[in-house]
Amino acid sequence: MAAPAGAKSSLCFDRLPKEDLISLYVDVDATKIRPVDIVTEGETLEGVADNSEDFVIANHMVEHCEDPIGTIRHMLRVLKIGESFL
């Protein structure tokens, strides 16, 4: 999924560093796994500042969360006012 037009930055958050993701997902082409800029728990985005992100993409993730509504609240928390949650 591509970043919205006009987005100024594109950081990748994940629960594991890229090397661990490659080891975990052996059936995925390693070149298709993005480098991880910030390792954090996806449900809380701990360590990500409020109102700091131009967009958040949660691709096939929210349905696996223990608290999907709380997860969406945290994603909205880190978004700059008026920006996109995909």
PDB file of C-alpha atoms in Angstrom:
ATOM      1  CA  MET A   1       0.000   0.000   0.000  1.00  0.00           C
ATOM      2  CA  ALA A   2       1.387   3.393  -0.970  1.00  0.00           C
ATOM      3  CA  ALA A   3       1.651   6.475   1.196  1.00  0.00           C
ATOM      4  CA  PRO A   4      -0.943   9.192   0.545  1.00  0.00           C
ATOM      5  CA  ALA A   5       0.030  11.920  -1.921  1.00  0.00           C
ATOM      6  CA  GLY A   6       1.849  14.742  -0.182  1.00  0.00           C
ATOM      7  CA  ALA A   7       3.024  12.642   2.777  1.00  0.00           C
ATOM      8  CA  LYS A   8       6.352  13.983   3.985  1.00  0.00           C
ATOM      9  CA  SER A   9       7.780  10.860   5.566  1.00  0.00           C
ATOM     10  CA  SER A  10       7.333   7.125   5.449  1.00  0.00           C
ATOM     11  CA  LEU A  11       8.483   5.385   8.618  1.00  0.00           C
ATOM     12  CA  CYS A  12       7.870   1.694   9.117  1.00  0.00           C
ATOM     13  CA  PHE A  13       6.729   0.509  12.558  1.00  0.00           C
ATOM     14  CA  ASP A  14       6.692  -3.196  13.398  1.00  0.00           C
ATOM     15  CA  ARG A  15       6.861  -5.452  16.427  1.00  0.00           C
ATOM     16  CA  LEU A  16      10.168  -6.980  15.268  1.00  0.00           C
ATOM     17  CA  PRO A  17      13.268  -5.802  13.396  1.00  0.00           C
ATOM     18  CA  LYS A  18      13.498  -6.756   9.701  1.00  0.00           C
ATOM     19  CA  GLU A  19      15.974  -9.595  10.347  1.00  0.00           C
ATOM     20  CA  ASP A  20      13.533 -11.263  12.750  1.00  0.00           C
ATOM     21  CA  LEU A  21      10.617 -10.762  10.343  1.00  0.00           C
ATOM     22  CA  ILE A  22      12.621 -12.468   7.578  1.00  0.00           C
ATOM     23  CA  SER A  23      13.280 -15.429   9.888  1.00  0.00           C
ATOM     24  CA  LEU A  24       9.635 -15.598  10.938  1.00  0.00           C
ATOM     25  CA  TYR A  25       8.083 -15.279   7.474  1.00  0.00           C
ATOM     26  CA  VAL A  26      10.246 -17.711   5.501  1.00  0.00           C
ATOM     27  CA  ASP A  27       7.652 -17.953   2.705  1.00  0.00           C
ATOM     28  CA  VAL A  28       7.899 -14.194   1.964  1.00  0.00           C
ATOM     29  CA  ASP A  29      10.557 -12.807  -0.381  1.00  0.00           C
ATOM     30  CA  ALA A  30      12.965 -10.984   1.974  1.00  0.00           C
ATOM     31  CA  THR A  31      13.347  -8.124  -0.514  1.00  0.00           C
ATOM     32  CA  LYS A  32       9.620  -7.386  -0.078  1.00  0.00           C
ATOM     33  CA  ILE A  33       9.980  -6.826   3.684  1.00  0.00           C
ATOM     34  CA  ARG A  34      10.648  -3.165   4.442  1.00  0.00           C
ATOM     35  CA  PRO A  35      13.350  -2.089   6.861  1.00  0.00           C
ATOM     36  CA  VAL A  36      11.791  -1.309  10.252  1.00  0.00           C
ATOM     37  CA  ASP A  37      12.469   2.211  11.488  1.00  0.00           C
ATOM     38  CA  ILE A  38      10.779   1.891  14.888  1.00  0.00           C
ATOM     39  CA  VAL A  39      10.229  -1.392  16.739  1.00  0.00           C
ATOM     40  CA  THR A  40       7.123  -1.031  18.909  1.00  0.00           C
ATOM     41  CA  GLU A  41       3.971  -2.869  19.937  1.00  0.00           C
ATOM     42  CA  GLY A  42       1.419  -2.184  17.202  1.00  0.00           C
ATOM     43  CA  GLU A  43      -1.510  -1.967  19.583  1.00  0.00           C
ATOM     44  CA  THR A  44      -0.070   0.944  21.573  1.00  0.00           C
ATOM     45  CA  LEU A  45       2.611   2.499  19.335  1.00  0.00           C
ATOM     46  CA  GLU A  46       4.577   3.125  22.531  1.00  0.00           C
ATOM     47  CA  GLY A  47       7.399   5.561  21.898  1.00  0.00           C
ATOM     48  CA  VAL A  48       5.642   7.257  18.973  1.00  0.00           C
ATOM     49  CA  ALA A  49       4.814  10.863  19.801  1.00  0.00           C
ATOM     50  CA  ASP A  50       1.275  12.227  19.690  1.00  0.00           C
ATOM     51  CA  ASN A  51       0.417  14.179  16.524  1.00  0.00           C
ATOM     52  CA  SER A  52       3.695  13.159  14.861  1.00  0.00           C
ATOM     53  CA  GLU A  53       2.719  11.112  11.793  1.00  0.00           C
ATOM     54  CA  ASP A  54       1.397  12.135   8.371  1.00  0.00           C
ATOM     55  CA  PHE A  55      -0.378   8.798   7.926  1.00  0.00           C
ATOM     56  CA  VAL A  56      -0.821   5.355   9.486  1.00  0.00           C
ATOM     57  CA  ILE A  57      -1.393   2.203   7.451  1.00  0.00           C
ATOM     58  CA  ALA A  58      -2.592  -0.835   9.396  1.00  0.00           C
ATOM     59  CA  ASN A  59      -2.775  -3.485   6.701  1.00  0.00           C
ATOM     60  CA  HIS A  60      -4.420  -6.734   7.956  1.00  0.00           C
ATOM     61  CA  MET A  61      -3.552  -5.892  11.545  1.00  0.00           C
ATOM     62  CA  VAL A  62      -6.445  -4.440  13.547  1.00  0.00           C
ATOM     63  CA  GLU A  63      -8.583  -7.595  13.329  1.00  0.00           C
ATOM     64  CA  HIS A  64      -5.857  -9.499  15.213  1.00  0.00           C
ATOM     65  CA  CYS A  65      -5.619  -7.065  18.147  1.00  0.00           C
ATOM     66  CA  GLU A  66      -6.867  -7.880  21.651  1.00  0.00           C
ATOM     67  CA  ASP A  67      -8.373  -4.382  21.853  1.00  0.00           C
ATOM     68  CA  PRO A  68      -9.111  -3.190  18.287  1.00  0.00           C
ATOM     69  CA  ILE A  69     -10.871   0.002  19.422  1.00  0.00           C
ATOM     70  CA  GLY A  70      -7.970   0.913  21.724  1.00  0.00           C
ATOM     71  CA  THR A  71      -5.539   0.183  18.892  1.00  0.00           C
ATOM     72  CA  ILE A  72      -7.405   2.546  16.564  1.00  0.00           C
ATOM     73  CA  ARG A  73      -7.386   5.205  19.307  1.00  0.00           C
ATOM     74  CA  HIS A  74      -3.582   4.931  19.531  1.00  0.00           C
ATOM     75  CA  MET A  75      -3.253   5.162  15.753  1.00  0.00           C
ATOM     76  CA  LEU A  76      -5.394   8.289  15.755  1.00  0.00           C
ATOM     77  CA  ARG A  77      -3.334   9.633  18.687  1.00  0.00           C
ATOM     78  CA  VAL A  78      -0.096   9.593  16.675  1.00  0.00           C
ATOM     79  CA  LEU A  79      -1.646  11.152  13.568  1.00  0.00           C
ATOM     80  CA  LYS A  80      -1.306  14.842  12.885  1.00  0.00           C
ATOM     81  CA  ILE A  81      -4.692  16.601  12.873  1.00  0.00           C
ATOM     82  CA  GLY A  82      -6.506  15.999   9.583  1.00  0.00           C
ATOM     83  CA  GLU A  83      -4.162  13.260   8.317  1.00  0.00           C
ATOM     84  CA  SER A  84      -4.937   9.745   7.040  1.00  0.00           C
ATOM     85  CA  PHE A  85      -5.509   6.393   8.727  1.00  0.00           C
ATOM     86  CA  LEU A  86      -5.627   3.604   6.131  1.00  0.00           C
TER      87      LEU A  86
END
